[in-house]
Short mmCIF file of C-alpha atoms in Angstrom, two decimals:
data_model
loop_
_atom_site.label_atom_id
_atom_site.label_comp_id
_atom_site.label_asym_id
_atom_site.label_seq_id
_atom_site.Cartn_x
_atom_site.Cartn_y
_atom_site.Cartn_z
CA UNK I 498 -22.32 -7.14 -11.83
CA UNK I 499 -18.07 -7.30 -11.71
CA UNK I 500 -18.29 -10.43 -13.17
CA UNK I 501 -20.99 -9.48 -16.27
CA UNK I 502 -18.95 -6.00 -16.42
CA UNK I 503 -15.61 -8.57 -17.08
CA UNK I 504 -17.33 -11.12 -19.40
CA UNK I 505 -17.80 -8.45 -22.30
CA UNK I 506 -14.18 -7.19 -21.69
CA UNK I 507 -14.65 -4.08 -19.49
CA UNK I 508 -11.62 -3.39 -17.33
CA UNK I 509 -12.80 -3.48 -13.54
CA UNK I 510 -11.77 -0.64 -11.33
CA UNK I 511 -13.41 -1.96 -7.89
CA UNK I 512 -12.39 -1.66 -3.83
CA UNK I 513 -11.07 -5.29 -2.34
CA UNK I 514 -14.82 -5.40 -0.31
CA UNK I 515 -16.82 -9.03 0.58
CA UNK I 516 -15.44 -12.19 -1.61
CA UNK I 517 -13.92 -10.00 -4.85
CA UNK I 518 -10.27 -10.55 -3.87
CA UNK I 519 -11.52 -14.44 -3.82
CA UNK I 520 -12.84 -14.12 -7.21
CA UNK I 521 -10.16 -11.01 -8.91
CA UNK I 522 -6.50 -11.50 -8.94
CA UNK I 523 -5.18 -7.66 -9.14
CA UNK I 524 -3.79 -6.47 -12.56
CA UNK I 525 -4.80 -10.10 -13.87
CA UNK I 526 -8.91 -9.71 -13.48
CA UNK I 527 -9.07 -5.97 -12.31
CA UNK I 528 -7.39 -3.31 -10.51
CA UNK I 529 -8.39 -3.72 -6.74
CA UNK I 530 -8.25 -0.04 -4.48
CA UNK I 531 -8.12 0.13 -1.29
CA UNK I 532 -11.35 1.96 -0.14
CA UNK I 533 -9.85 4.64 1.81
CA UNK I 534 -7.25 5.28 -0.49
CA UNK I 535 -8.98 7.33 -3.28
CA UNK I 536 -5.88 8.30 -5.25
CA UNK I 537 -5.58 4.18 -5.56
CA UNK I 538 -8.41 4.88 -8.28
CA UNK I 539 -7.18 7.43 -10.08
CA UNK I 540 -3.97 5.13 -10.23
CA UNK I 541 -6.01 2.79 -11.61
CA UNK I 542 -7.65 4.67 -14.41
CA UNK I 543 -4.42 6.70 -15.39
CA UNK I 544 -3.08 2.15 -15.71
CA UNK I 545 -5.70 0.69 -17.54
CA UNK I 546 -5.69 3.98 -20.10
CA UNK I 547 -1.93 4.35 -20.66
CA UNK I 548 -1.00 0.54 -20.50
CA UNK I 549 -2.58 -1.43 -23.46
CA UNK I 550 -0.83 -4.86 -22.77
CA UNK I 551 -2.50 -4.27 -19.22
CA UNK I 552 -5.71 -3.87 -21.29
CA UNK I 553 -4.66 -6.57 -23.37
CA UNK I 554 -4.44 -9.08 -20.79
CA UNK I 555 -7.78 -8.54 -19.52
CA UNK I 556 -9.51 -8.91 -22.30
CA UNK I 557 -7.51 -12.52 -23.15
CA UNK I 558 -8.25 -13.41 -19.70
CA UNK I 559 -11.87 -12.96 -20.21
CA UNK I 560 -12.55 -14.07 -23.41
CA UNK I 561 -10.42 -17.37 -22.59
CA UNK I 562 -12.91 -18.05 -19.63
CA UNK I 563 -16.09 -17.17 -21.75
CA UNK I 564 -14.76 -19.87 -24.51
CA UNK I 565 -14.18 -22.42 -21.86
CA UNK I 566 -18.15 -21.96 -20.60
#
């Protein structure tokens, strides 16, 4: 679902679980938290909604992968 979530240009809040630090490079792809650190999400939000370059850069990122498919 991250990676559907990503494709239309959603920024990805998500905890560094299984293979998604394989696949997500943090503030490149997504904001990884670390799942016993709550606050690391609100971090996150408070990023992605006061930094548009940060916003920026995700969506570039994703749209340049969806137009190399």
């Amino acid at each position: 679902a991250l990676l559907e979530y990503g494709a239309i240009g959603r920024p990805i809040i998500t905890t560094g679980v299984g293979q998604i630090p394989d696949l997500f490079k943090h503030r490149e792809s997504c904001m990884i938290c670390r799942l016993d650190h709550p606050d690391d999400f609100v971090f996150a939000i408070i990023d992605v909604l006061n930094d548009e370059k940060l916003r920026e850069k995700r969506l570039h990122i994703y749209a340049s992968n969806r137009s190399n498919d």
